[in-house]
Amino acid sequence: MAITTRPLSPTLGAEVSGVDMASALDADTAGTLRDLWRRHGLLLFRGQELEEKQLVEFSRNFGSLEIHLRREYLSSENPEVLYVSNMKKEGRPIGILADTEVGWHYDQIYLPRPAVGSLLYAVVIPSDRGATSFADMSAAYEALPGSLKQRIEGRKAVQSYEAFNRSYSVPTSEEQRRKTPDIEHPLVRTHPYTGRKALYICPGMTTRIAGLPEEESSALLAELFAWSTQPRFVYTHSWRLGDALLWDNASTMHRREPFDTNQQRLMKRTTILPDADRAAPF
Ligand SMILES: [Fe+2]
């Protein structure tokens, strides 16, 4: 079946038809999908019926997969799969980020070699469906006024997993804390594959701009966040069962919108790493 695409918004994302994620992809199809992923920043595949193993195998077409440091929320059979859920088993949560609102963030921006992609697959959704929003940080960077571009040129920003966990009251183990000290990355990231530049900051995890006084740093970050979350840079996805969303995590930040937390929700996520020679943000 031929692959076709339909844009999801003026700036970001495409719905891809003609792909059954449960089947192995031939090399040409995998190459086409990698190109589409990088060009559109976000790909939506609808109506998928996937075993975890198939989700993992499909994800491998885009890079090697991360075993997330939240080991308590990994699938026991397929540790490449992280559960994002408010469901419980024997009184214990099976997934991360149960039912709080989750603000804008890049997945794993706090690591030395952050993921370049995440894939979220909707397994159980509430009747209000819930939504996740995505901000195109390349488009936001490119549209910045020249004076703002100049102010951030060559700057680095501090990323903190601790800050994220504190905001959402997510308990962190000693080991998880040890593995995630605060880290500096370039504030403007050059995409490891396309060379496009993007704002590489997010309200959830970026605590300050290195080398600037506290007040100036906070004001500039607030200005950049307000800029990049304007509707013209944002696509909001209302979930359907069987949706799979693959996004470019080097140039797109996302947030979960509120949903009816009296109902169950389960998303299965894989996390895609860049090739070793392109791993560190630059
Ligand atoms: Fe996330």
XYZ file of N, CA and C and ligand atoms in Angstrom:
847
model
N 0.854 -1.199 0.000
C 0.000 0.000 0.000
C 0.893 1.254 0.000
N 0.537 2.202 -0.828
C 1.381 3.397 -0.943
C 1.259 4.257 0.320
N 2.371 4.904 0.681
C 2.369 5.795 1.832
C 1.913 7.178 1.385
N 0.924 7.718 2.090
C 0.494 9.087 1.788
C 0.522 9.904 3.079
N 0.624 11.214 2.942
C 0.653 12.076 4.128
C -0.348 13.210 3.988
N -0.763 13.691 5.150
C -1.687 14.832 5.220
C -1.182 15.727 6.346
N -0.988 17.033 6.073
C -0.468 17.895 7.144
C -1.439 17.983 8.320
N -0.897 18.051 9.532
C -1.735 18.156 10.730
C -1.944 19.600 11.153
N -1.011 20.463 10.794
C -1.131 21.881 11.151
C -0.237 22.655 10.189
N -0.371 23.973 10.151
C 0.464 24.736 9.206
C 1.954 24.589 9.495
N 2.319 24.351 10.760
C 3.741 24.330 11.085
C 4.294 22.930 11.286
N 3.523 22.055 11.869
C 4.114 20.841 12.437
C 3.229 19.630 12.193
N 3.865 18.514 11.829
C 3.167 17.241 11.866
C 2.502 16.813 10.577
N 2.467 15.484 10.388
C 1.758 14.901 9.255
C 1.145 13.583 9.693
N -0.076 13.338 9.208
C -0.665 12.013 9.403
C -0.185 11.129 8.255
N 0.278 9.936 8.609
C 0.811 9.022 7.600
C -0.170 7.873 7.421
N -0.582 7.634 6.197
C -1.459 6.492 5.915
C -0.693 5.467 5.100
N -1.152 4.215 5.179
C -0.534 3.164 4.381
C 0.595 2.446 5.091
N 0.690 2.622 6.424
C 1.730 1.916 7.173
C 1.078 1.072 8.263
N 1.353 -0.221 8.232
C 0.937 -1.097 9.323
C 2.158 -1.303 10.213
N 2.132 -0.653 11.367
C 3.310 -0.681 12.241
C 3.613 -2.076 12.781
N 2.625 -2.963 12.704
C 2.842 -4.313 13.236
C 3.687 -5.178 12.294
N 3.816 -4.736 11.047
C 4.592 -5.526 10.078
C 6.006 -4.970 9.953
N 6.931 -5.857 9.638
C 8.314 -5.401 9.435
C 8.366 -4.477 8.221
N 9.172 -3.423 8.309
C 9.282 -2.473 7.194
C 10.451 -2.879 6.298
N 10.272 -2.736 4.982
C 11.446 -2.934 4.131
C 12.319 -1.674 4.222
N 13.550 -1.783 3.707
C 14.527 -0.700 3.894
C 14.041 0.615 3.268
N 13.402 0.531 2.110
C 12.933 1.751 1.439
C 11.869 2.461 2.266
N 10.919 1.672 2.777
C 9.833 2.266 3.575
C 10.400 2.892 4.849
N 11.332 2.178 5.490
C 11.929 2.719 6.720
C 12.634 4.040 6.407
N 13.355 4.096 5.305
C 14.049 5.325 4.903
C 13.067 6.457 4.637
N 11.975 6.147 3.962
C 10.945 7.154 3.681
C 10.384 7.714 4.986
N 10.118 6.813 5.943
C 9.529 7.277 7.214
C 10.527 8.118 8.015
N 11.805 7.751 7.966
C 12.815 8.574 8.662
C 12.860 9.981 8.047
N 12.792 10.048 6.723
C 12.794 11.367 6.063
C 11.556 12.183 6.468
N 10.401 11.517 6.484
C 9.160 12.226 6.835
C 9.210 12.734 8.279
N 9.745 11.905 9.150
C 9.868 12.255 10.581
C 10.694 13.526 10.737
N 11.799 13.581 10.017
C 12.676 14.755 10.144
C 12.077 15.973 9.455
N 11.360 15.751 8.370
C 10.788 16.897 7.648
C 9.592 17.486 8.402
N 8.744 16.626 8.963
C 7.492 17.120 9.563
C 7.559 17.312 11.076
N 8.571 16.748 11.723
C 8.722 16.938 13.169
C 7.837 16.034 14.005
N 6.768 15.532 13.415
C 5.832 14.694 14.165
C 5.019 13.871 13.161
N 4.935 12.580 13.400
C 4.152 11.722 12.508
C 3.052 11.027 13.298
N 1.858 11.024 12.723
C 0.724 10.339 13.343
C 0.345 9.116 12.499
N 0.260 7.966 13.166
C -0.229 6.735 12.540
C -1.503 6.356 13.277
N -2.598 6.237 12.553
C -3.880 5.935 13.214
C -4.217 4.447 13.136
N -5.091 4.034 14.041
C -5.698 2.704 13.951
C -4.720 1.543 14.045
N -3.685 1.691 14.839
C -2.681 0.626 14.939
C -3.066 -0.372 16.033
N -2.778 -1.635 15.778
C -2.992 -2.677 16.794
C -1.675 -3.376 17.001
N -1.037 -3.072 18.134
C 0.358 -3.474 18.306
C 0.594 -4.261 19.577
N 1.285 -5.351 19.443
C 1.900 -5.999 20.603
C 3.104 -5.140 20.983
N 3.534 -5.269 22.251
C 4.700 -4.470 22.669
C 5.920 -4.753 21.798
N 6.122 -6.001 21.475
C 7.295 -6.370 20.662
C 7.272 -5.659 19.312
N 6.069 -5.527 18.755
C 5.941 -4.858 17.453
C 6.209 -3.355 17.581
N 5.762 -2.789 18.691
C 6.045 -1.381 18.950
C 7.563 -1.158 19.029
N 8.232 -2.066 19.706
C 9.686 -1.976 19.859
C 10.369 -2.135 18.501
N 9.959 -3.131 17.744
C 10.607 -3.379 16.445
C 10.396 -2.192 15.504
N 9.202 -1.650 15.483
C 8.935 -0.478 14.628
C 9.843 0.686 15.042
N 9.941 0.908 16.346
C 10.728 2.041 16.848
C 12.190 1.923 16.452
N 12.689 0.709 16.382
C 14.104 0.497 16.052
C 14.472 0.993 14.654
N 13.492 1.206 13.799
C 13.788 1.754 12.476
C 14.304 3.193 12.543
N 14.159 3.816 13.715
C 14.519 5.232 13.833
C 15.761 5.455 14.690
N 16.295 4.385 15.251
C 17.492 4.518 16.076
C 17.492 3.447 17.146
N 18.581 3.407 17.924
C 18.565 2.450 19.031
C 17.684 3.008 20.145
N 17.223 2.121 21.009
C 16.213 2.532 21.988
C 16.796 2.641 23.394
N 16.297 3.618 24.086
C 16.720 3.885 25.464
C 15.959 2.977 26.432
N 16.675 2.491 27.435
C 15.978 1.879 28.572
C 15.861 3.006 29.602
N 14.663 3.471 29.827
C 14.465 4.671 30.652
C 14.922 4.436 32.090
N 15.437 5.493 32.713
C 15.945 5.318 34.080
C 14.831 5.098 35.103
N 13.577 5.350 34.711
C 12.436 5.046 35.593
C 12.106 3.561 35.492
N 12.975 2.739 36.038
C 12.849 1.290 35.845
C 11.556 0.735 36.434
N 11.029 1.453 37.440
C 9.809 0.972 38.091
C 8.594 1.040 37.157
N 8.724 1.784 36.030
C 7.582 1.935 35.123
C 7.824 1.316 33.753
N 8.802 0.428 33.668
C 9.086 -0.233 32.394
C 8.281 -1.518 32.282
N 7.976 -1.893 31.071
C 7.354 -3.195 30.837
C 8.327 -4.279 31.278
N 7.830 -5.265 31.999
C 8.759 -6.289 32.493
C 9.265 -7.169 31.349
N 8.454 -7.343 30.309
C 8.909 -8.184 29.193
C 9.706 -7.422 28.148
N 9.377 -6.140 27.998
C 10.046 -5.326 26.974
C 10.510 -4.019 27.623
N 11.694 -4.032 28.219
C 12.126 -2.860 28.999
C 12.340 -1.603 28.169
N 12.290 -1.725 26.833
C 12.353 -0.509 25.989
C 11.035 0.251 26.049
N 10.001 -0.378 26.625
C 8.677 0.261 26.680
C 8.442 0.845 28.072
N 8.172 2.152 28.101
C 7.870 2.869 29.343
C 6.365 3.102 29.400
N 5.748 2.823 30.552
C 4.317 3.069 30.704
C 4.081 4.483 31.252
N 3.205 5.208 30.579
C 2.741 6.505 31.076
C 1.271 6.281 31.389
N 0.936 6.281 32.680
C -0.412 5.814 33.021
C -0.834 6.229 34.419
N -2.154 6.309 34.625
C -2.681 6.507 35.977
C -3.268 5.202 36.526
N -3.049 4.091 35.811
C -3.618 2.819 36.252
C -2.746 2.196 37.348
N -3.403 1.357 38.147
C -2.679 0.717 39.249
C -2.813 -0.788 39.171
N -1.801 -1.476 39.658
C -1.867 -2.924 39.752
C -1.479 -3.283 41.184
N -2.344 -3.981 41.859
C -2.129 -4.325 43.275
C -1.766 -3.080 44.085
N -2.503 -1.994 43.813
C -2.329 -0.772 44.589
C -1.147 0.090 44.180
N -0.330 -0.386 43.276
C 0.849 0.403 42.874
C 0.665 0.944 41.462
N 1.079 2.203 41.242
C 0.970 2.754 39.887
C 1.832 1.968 38.896
N 1.277 1.696 37.724
C 2.073 0.953 36.741
C 2.882 1.896 35.847
N 2.540 3.196 35.883
C 3.198 4.106 34.953
C 3.600 5.420 35.588
N 4.348 6.175 34.825
C 4.854 7.472 35.270
C 3.811 8.561 34.980
N 3.925 9.692 35.670
C 3.096 10.884 35.413
C 1.611 10.542 35.383
N 1.149 9.976 36.482
C -0.182 9.381 36.557
C -1.302 10.275 36.043
N -1.651 11.313 36.772
C -2.804 12.088 36.324
C -2.664 13.578 36.579
N -1.461 14.012 36.863
C -1.284 15.451 37.013
C -1.180 16.072 35.621
N -1.402 17.384 35.579
C -1.159 18.077 34.326
C 0.361 18.101 34.130
N 0.807 17.902 32.921
C 2.257 17.899 32.677
C 2.591 18.992 31.684
N 3.386 19.972 32.157
C 3.675 21.156 31.347
C 4.722 20.914 30.268
N 5.015 21.950 29.522
C 5.919 21.868 28.371
C 7.289 21.311 28.744
N 7.738 20.332 27.995
C 9.091 19.792 28.216
C 9.590 19.044 26.976
N 10.888 18.911 26.922
C 11.523 17.989 25.988
C 11.799 16.721 26.787
N 11.541 15.536 26.227
C 11.905 14.319 26.948
C 13.429 14.261 27.106
N 13.861 14.065 28.341
C 15.274 13.782 28.635
C 16.263 14.871 28.263
N 15.817 16.126 28.207
C 16.741 17.225 27.889
C 17.848 17.318 28.950
N 17.610 16.692 30.104
C 18.545 16.751 31.240
C 19.688 15.743 31.137
N 19.703 14.940 30.074
C 20.770 13.943 29.938
C 21.886 14.465 29.026
N 23.114 13.944 29.186
C 24.210 14.390 28.311
C 23.946 14.055 26.844
N 23.259 12.934 26.612
C 22.931 12.529 25.247
C 21.429 12.309 25.141
N 20.685 13.382 25.026
C 19.219 13.266 25.095
C 18.646 12.535 23.890
N 17.493 11.949 24.083
C 16.796 11.244 23.010
C 16.456 12.206 21.871
N 16.468 11.684 20.636
C 16.040 12.507 19.496
C 14.611 12.193 19.071
N 14.031 11.173 19.684
C 12.669 10.856 19.296
C 11.922 10.145 20.404
N 10.607 10.324 20.430
C 9.753 9.552 21.325
C 8.549 9.108 20.527
N 8.076 7.930 20.864
C 6.895 7.391 20.200
C 5.897 7.009 21.277
N 4.698 7.562 21.178
C 3.673 7.314 22.192
C 2.503 6.612 21.514
N 2.098 5.498 22.112
C 1.050 4.656 21.517
C -0.114 4.569 22.500
N -1.312 4.934 22.019
C -2.479 5.021 22.898
C -3.146 3.666 23.062
N -3.104 3.123 24.274
C -3.642 1.784 24.553
C -4.980 1.866 25.300
N -5.049 2.769 26.286
C -6.318 3.019 26.996
C -6.467 4.536 27.078
N -7.612 5.062 26.628
C -7.794 6.514 26.740
C -9.144 6.818 27.396
N -9.222 7.944 28.104
C -10.491 8.326 28.728
C -11.505 8.754 27.663
N -12.783 8.850 28.073
C -13.801 9.174 27.055
C -13.657 10.602 26.532
N -13.020 11.477 27.323
C -12.778 12.823 26.763
C -11.543 12.820 25.849
N -10.955 11.671 25.697
C -9.833 11.393 24.805
C -8.506 11.978 25.267
N -8.535 13.124 25.927
C -7.284 13.745 26.338
C -6.523 14.263 25.126
N -5.544 15.101 25.389
C -4.786 15.683 24.273
C -3.349 15.934 24.702
N -2.483 15.960 23.714
C -1.091 16.338 23.933
C -0.758 17.425 22.918
N -0.106 18.486 23.390
C 0.262 19.579 22.483
C 1.753 19.528 22.174
N 2.088 19.981 20.986
C 3.481 19.975 20.533
C 3.832 21.364 20.013
N 5.012 21.852 20.376
C 5.457 23.168 19.900
C 6.661 23.002 18.986
N 6.573 23.617 17.828
C 7.628 23.530 16.827
C 8.715 24.550 17.175
N 9.783 24.082 17.813
C 10.804 24.994 18.321
C 11.784 25.446 17.237
N 11.750 24.796 16.072
C 12.538 25.287 14.930
C 11.838 26.494 14.329
N 10.539 26.334 14.079
C 9.778 27.457 13.519
C 9.821 28.643 14.477
N 9.719 28.358 15.778
C 9.745 29.440 16.772
C 11.092 30.160 16.736
N 12.167 29.410 16.614
C 13.499 30.040 16.550
C 13.635 30.882 15.292
N 13.233 30.307 14.158
C 13.432 31.003 12.881
C 12.630 32.309 12.824
N 11.493 32.340 13.494
C 10.642 33.539 13.447
C 11.019 34.587 14.500
N 11.989 34.274 15.361
C 12.361 35.218 16.424
C 12.817 36.549 15.840
N 12.476 37.660 16.496
C 13.042 38.942 16.080
C 14.572 38.893 16.191
N 15.252 39.594 15.273
C 16.718 39.577 15.244
C 17.351 39.941 16.575
N 16.738 40.893 17.295
C 17.335 41.341 18.562
C 17.336 40.199 19.581
N 16.264 39.397 19.585
C 16.199 38.268 20.527
C 17.189 37.177 20.124
N 17.283 36.935 18.821
C 18.253 35.940 18.327
C 19.651 36.312 18.790
N 19.945 37.597 18.686
C 21.282 38.058 19.087
C 21.539 37.828 20.570
N 20.498 38.060 21.374
C 20.684 37.942 22.838
C 20.966 36.505 23.270
N 20.504 35.554 22.477
C 20.707 34.158 22.902
C 21.853 33.476 22.153
N 22.395 34.159 21.194
C 23.493 33.617 20.381
C 24.631 33.080 21.276
N 25.007 31.844 21.068
C 26.147 31.257 21.788
C 25.887 30.937 23.251
N 24.673 31.190 23.739
C 24.369 30.946 25.161
C 24.107 29.470 25.449
N 24.288 29.118 26.720
C 23.888 27.784 27.157
C 22.806 27.913 28.227
N 22.026 26.849 28.378
C 20.974 26.872 29.404
C 21.124 25.644 30.299
N 20.688 25.808 31.538
C 20.800 24.723 32.524
C 19.506 23.904 32.535
N 19.652 22.584 32.422
C 18.500 21.671 32.396
C 18.501 20.829 33.678
N 17.327 20.675 34.272
C 17.255 20.004 35.569
C 16.067 19.031 35.663
N 16.387 17.767 35.796
C 15.329 16.757 35.986
C 14.708 16.916 37.370
N 15.551 17.301 38.298
C 15.100 17.547 39.673
C 13.971 18.592 39.697
N 14.169 19.670 38.934
C 13.162 20.740 38.900
C 11.837 20.208 38.358
N 11.909 19.383 37.335
C 10.706 18.799 36.739
C 9.987 17.922 37.762
N 10.729 17.064 38.423
C 10.121 16.165 39.403
C 9.508 16.932 40.570
N 10.198 18.012 40.971
C 9.657 18.831 42.060
C 8.327 19.449 41.650
N 8.252 19.973 40.404
C 6.995 20.626 39.982
C 5.839 19.654 39.966
N 6.114 18.399 39.654
C 5.010 17.440 39.519
C 4.983 16.441 40.662
N 5.761 16.747 41.699
C 5.804 15.909 42.902
C 6.041 14.443 42.570
N 6.932 14.182 41.655
C 7.260 12.799 41.323
C 8.433 12.368 42.194
N 8.245 11.337 43.009
C 9.356 10.921 43.857
C 10.521 10.362 43.035
N 11.729 10.697 43.443
C 12.928 10.251 42.726
C 13.801 9.457 43.675
N 14.323 8.353 43.221
C 15.214 7.574 44.085
C 16.598 8.220 44.100
N 17.389 7.816 45.073
C 18.762 8.309 45.206
C 19.541 8.023 43.918
N 19.338 6.821 43.392
C 20.066 6.418 42.185
C 19.647 7.281 40.993
N 18.333 7.511 40.867
C 17.850 8.335 39.745
C 18.408 9.749 39.847
N 18.518 10.232 41.071
C 19.040 11.583 41.266
C 20.525 11.637 40.880
N 21.231 10.586 41.293
C 22.667 10.533 40.988
C 22.919 10.507 39.476
N 22.006 9.874 38.753
C 22.202 9.750 37.304
C 21.814 11.011 36.537
N 21.205 11.972 37.225
C 20.664 13.133 36.500
C 21.052 14.464 37.149
N 22.360 14.712 37.279
C 22.732 16.047 37.790
C 22.335 17.116 36.769
N 22.165 18.351 37.247
C 21.845 19.446 36.311
C 22.932 19.522 35.244
N 22.538 19.958 34.055
C 23.475 19.925 32.927
C 23.236 21.131 32.032
N 24.298 21.601 31.368
C 24.149 22.711 30.411
C 24.168 22.186 28.987
N 23.227 22.700 28.172
C 23.231 22.412 26.733
C 23.124 23.745 25.996
N 23.510 23.775 24.707
C 23.308 25.003 23.933
C 21.837 25.416 23.948
N 21.601 26.691 24.116
C 20.212 27.174 24.164
C 19.560 27.049 22.784
N 20.367 27.197 21.755
C 19.883 26.946 20.395
C 20.574 25.673 19.914
N 19.763 24.659 19.647
C 20.328 23.370 19.245
C 20.306 23.221 17.725
N 21.416 22.762 17.180
C 21.447 22.444 15.753
C 21.014 20.995 15.599
N 20.032 20.762 14.758
C 19.494 19.410 14.647
C 20.568 18.441 14.149
N 20.725 17.301 14.826
C 21.822 16.393 14.463
C 21.700 15.822 13.053
N 20.510 15.834 12.476
C 20.357 15.246 11.138
C 20.012 16.271 10.062
N 19.214 17.274 10.393
C 18.799 18.226 9.349
C 19.634 19.514 9.367
N 20.318 19.775 10.481
C 21.088 21.013 10.589
C 20.231 22.235 10.917
N 18.911 22.052 11.011
C 18.017 23.174 11.362
C 18.222 23.552 12.829
N 18.097 24.825 13.114
C 18.258 25.259 14.505
C 16.912 25.323 15.218
N 16.944 25.076 16.514
C 15.710 25.105 17.307
C 16.015 25.649 18.695
N 15.034 26.286 19.308
C 15.178 26.677 20.715
C 15.200 25.401 21.544
N 16.254 25.212 22.329
C 16.380 23.969 23.090
C 16.254 24.280 24.577
N 15.073 24.689 24.934
C 14.730 25.048 26.316
C 13.269 24.659 26.530
N 12.877 24.464 27.780
C 11.475 24.176 28.054
C 11.148 24.599 29.483
N 9.914 25.081 29.697
C 9.554 25.561 31.043
C 9.706 24.493 32.120
N 9.483 23.224 31.774
C 9.495 22.172 32.781
C 10.870 21.857 33.341
N 11.907 22.062 32.567
C 13.226 21.578 32.979
C 14.343 22.598 32.877
N 14.133 23.687 32.150
C 15.201 24.687 32.009
C 15.092 25.680 33.162
N 16.125 25.739 33.992
C 16.025 26.576 35.183
C 16.672 27.944 35.000
N 17.706 28.047 34.146
C 18.297 29.377 33.914
C 19.204 29.371 32.700
N 19.555 30.575 32.278
C 20.513 30.737 31.179
C 21.870 30.992 31.811
N 22.825 30.159 31.452
C 24.148 30.262 32.083
C 24.774 31.623 31.779
N 25.424 32.188 32.788
C 26.195 33.420 32.590
C 25.381 34.700 32.673
N 24.074 34.590 32.903
C 23.256 35.802 33.040
C 22.814 35.953 34.499
N 22.669 37.200 34.978
C 22.114 37.379 36.318
C 20.718 36.752 36.393
N 20.382 36.241 37.581
C 19.133 35.507 37.798
C 17.901 36.208 37.195
N 17.778 37.496 37.494
C 16.569 38.213 37.052
C 16.489 38.309 35.531
N 17.619 38.616 34.929
C 17.667 38.745 33.464
C 17.392 37.391 32.814
N 17.970 36.344 33.392
C 17.768 34.997 32.875
C 16.287 34.612 32.932
N 15.643 34.845 34.078
C 14.223 34.474 34.218
C 13.356 35.250 33.240
N 13.635 36.538 33.094
C 12.821 37.370 32.202
C 12.989 36.921 30.747
N 14.223 36.607 30.365
C 14.477 36.194 28.983
C 13.845 34.825 28.704
N 13.956 33.920 29.660
C 13.320 32.607 29.469
C 11.803 32.763 29.331
N 11.224 33.592 30.191
C 9.760 33.799 30.127
C 9.363 34.344 28.758
N 10.166 35.254 28.243
C 9.877 35.842 26.931
C 9.959 34.767 25.832
N 10.981 33.929 25.920
C 11.161 32.877 24.904
C 10.056 31.827 24.990
N 9.624 31.506 26.212
C 8.555 30.501 26.368
C 7.227 31.053 25.834
N 6.960 32.314 26.148
C 5.712 32.927 25.653
C 5.736 32.966 24.122
N 6.888 33.274 23.582
C 7.036 33.341 22.127
C 6.774 31.972 21.483
N 7.411 30.942 22.028
C 7.399 29.651 21.328
C 6.098 28.870 21.534
N 5.258 29.301 22.465
C 3.993 28.583 22.660
C 2.804 29.336 22.054
N 3.084 30.281 21.195
C 1.991 30.941 20.456
C 1.284 29.900 19.590
N -0.045 30.060 19.412
C -0.798 29.062 18.639
C -0.180 28.764 17.272
N 0.471 29.722 16.652
C 0.996 29.468 15.300
C 2.124 28.439 15.287
N 2.716 28.158 16.450
C 3.786 27.161 16.497
C 3.322 25.839 17.102
N 2.041 25.766 17.477
C 1.580 24.624 18.287
C 0.554 23.767 17.536
N 0.706 22.463 17.669
C -0.321 21.512 17.213
C -0.808 20.741 18.437
N -2.126 20.682 18.622
C -2.685 19.921 19.745
C -3.369 18.677 19.204
N -2.934 17.542 19.718
C -3.462 16.269 19.224
C -4.476 15.675 20.191
N -5.692 15.497 19.711
C -6.729 14.835 20.486
C -6.646 13.339 20.172
N -6.444 12.543 21.233
C -6.111 11.129 21.022
C -7.306 10.274 20.608
N -7.034 9.281 19.783
C -7.967 8.182 19.532
C -7.249 6.890 19.875
N -8.044 5.912 20.234
C -7.454 4.603 20.535
C -6.688 4.097 19.308
N -5.497 3.559 19.533
C -4.724 3.026 18.410
C -3.873 4.062 17.691
N -3.898 5.307 18.178
C -2.999 6.317 17.602
C -1.575 6.053 18.059
N -0.640 6.279 17.179
C 0.773 6.290 17.560
C 1.370 7.585 17.033
N 2.026 8.305 17.920
C 2.637 9.589 17.548
C 4.132 9.477 17.754
N 4.862 9.781 16.706
C 6.326 9.771 16.768
C 6.792 11.199 16.545
N 7.505 11.761 17.520
C 7.933 13.145 17.312
C 9.438 13.280 17.367
N 9.864 14.409 16.803
C 11.282 14.750 16.773
C 11.596 15.481 18.073
N 12.292 14.809 18.942
C 12.512 15.347 20.277
C 13.744 16.278 20.343
N 14.352 16.541 19.178
C 15.460 17.504 19.142
C 14.960 18.895 18.771
N 13.708 18.984 18.336
C 13.211 20.285 17.879
C 11.744 20.520 18.229
N 11.187 19.660 19.075
C 9.769 19.762 19.428
C 9.598 19.549 20.923
N 8.973 20.481 21.610
C 8.624 20.188 23.005
C 7.131 19.883 23.070
N 6.702 19.274 24.159
C 5.306 18.852 24.239
C 4.773 18.997 25.659
N 3.463 18.975 25.763
C 2.838 18.961 27.093
C 1.537 18.173 27.023
N 1.180 17.578 28.150
C -0.090 16.862 28.218
C -1.163 17.827 28.703
N -2.290 17.827 28.016
C -3.408 18.662 28.443
C -4.185 17.895 29.518
N -4.963 18.617 30.344
C -5.726 17.931 31.394
C -6.710 16.913 30.793
N -6.981 15.846 31.523
C -7.983 14.871 31.078
C -8.781 14.415 32.282
N -9.858 13.663 32.047
C -10.705 13.193 33.147
C -9.953 12.108 33.924
N -9.414 12.520 35.075
C -8.525 11.617 35.804
C -9.288 10.538 36.574
N -10.643 10.592 36.528
C -11.407 9.487 37.120
C -11.407 8.282 36.200
N -10.945 8.497 34.995
C -10.915 7.391 34.038
C -9.476 6.960 33.773
N -9.365 5.765 33.225
C -8.030 5.210 33.024
C -7.396 5.697 31.720
N -6.081 5.771 31.769
C -5.314 6.163 30.585
C -4.017 5.370 30.606
N -3.672 4.796 29.476
C -2.384 4.091 29.361
C -1.770 4.362 28.001
N -0.583 4.946 28.047
C 0.211 5.152 26.829
C 1.479 4.324 26.979
N 1.915 3.743 25.881
C 3.184 3.025 25.907
C 4.185 3.818 25.084
N 5.332 4.064 25.674
C 6.316 4.934 25.017
C 7.616 4.206 24.744
N 8.175 4.456 23.577
C 9.571 4.093 23.332
C 10.342 5.387 23.130
N 11.632 5.328 23.396
C 12.475 6.520 23.381
C 13.676 6.247 22.481
N 13.876 7.116 21.504
C 14.826 6.839 20.426
C 16.091 7.682 20.583
N 17.227 7.005 20.554
C 18.511 7.677 20.761
C 19.148 8.045 19.428
N 19.958 9.105 19.446
C 20.681 9.456 18.225
C 21.893 8.543 18.043
N 22.441 8.505 16.835
C 23.694 7.785 16.637
C 24.760 8.414 17.540
N 25.728 7.576 17.966
C 26.704 8.030 18.962
C 27.451 9.283 18.504
N 27.768 9.379 17.218
C 28.576 10.524 16.766
C 27.765 11.815 16.680
N 26.449 11.740 16.878
C 25.625 12.954 16.829
C 24.861 13.132 18.133
N 25.311 12.468 19.167
C 24.472 12.357 20.365
C 24.405 13.617 21.209
N 25.527 14.313 21.381
C 25.510 15.466 22.275
C 24.972 16.688 21.538
N 24.064 17.425 22.155
C 23.524 18.626 21.489
C 24.628 19.625 21.147
N 24.543 20.273 19.992
C 25.523 21.280 19.608
C 24.827 22.407 18.869
Fe 7.170 13.741 27.695
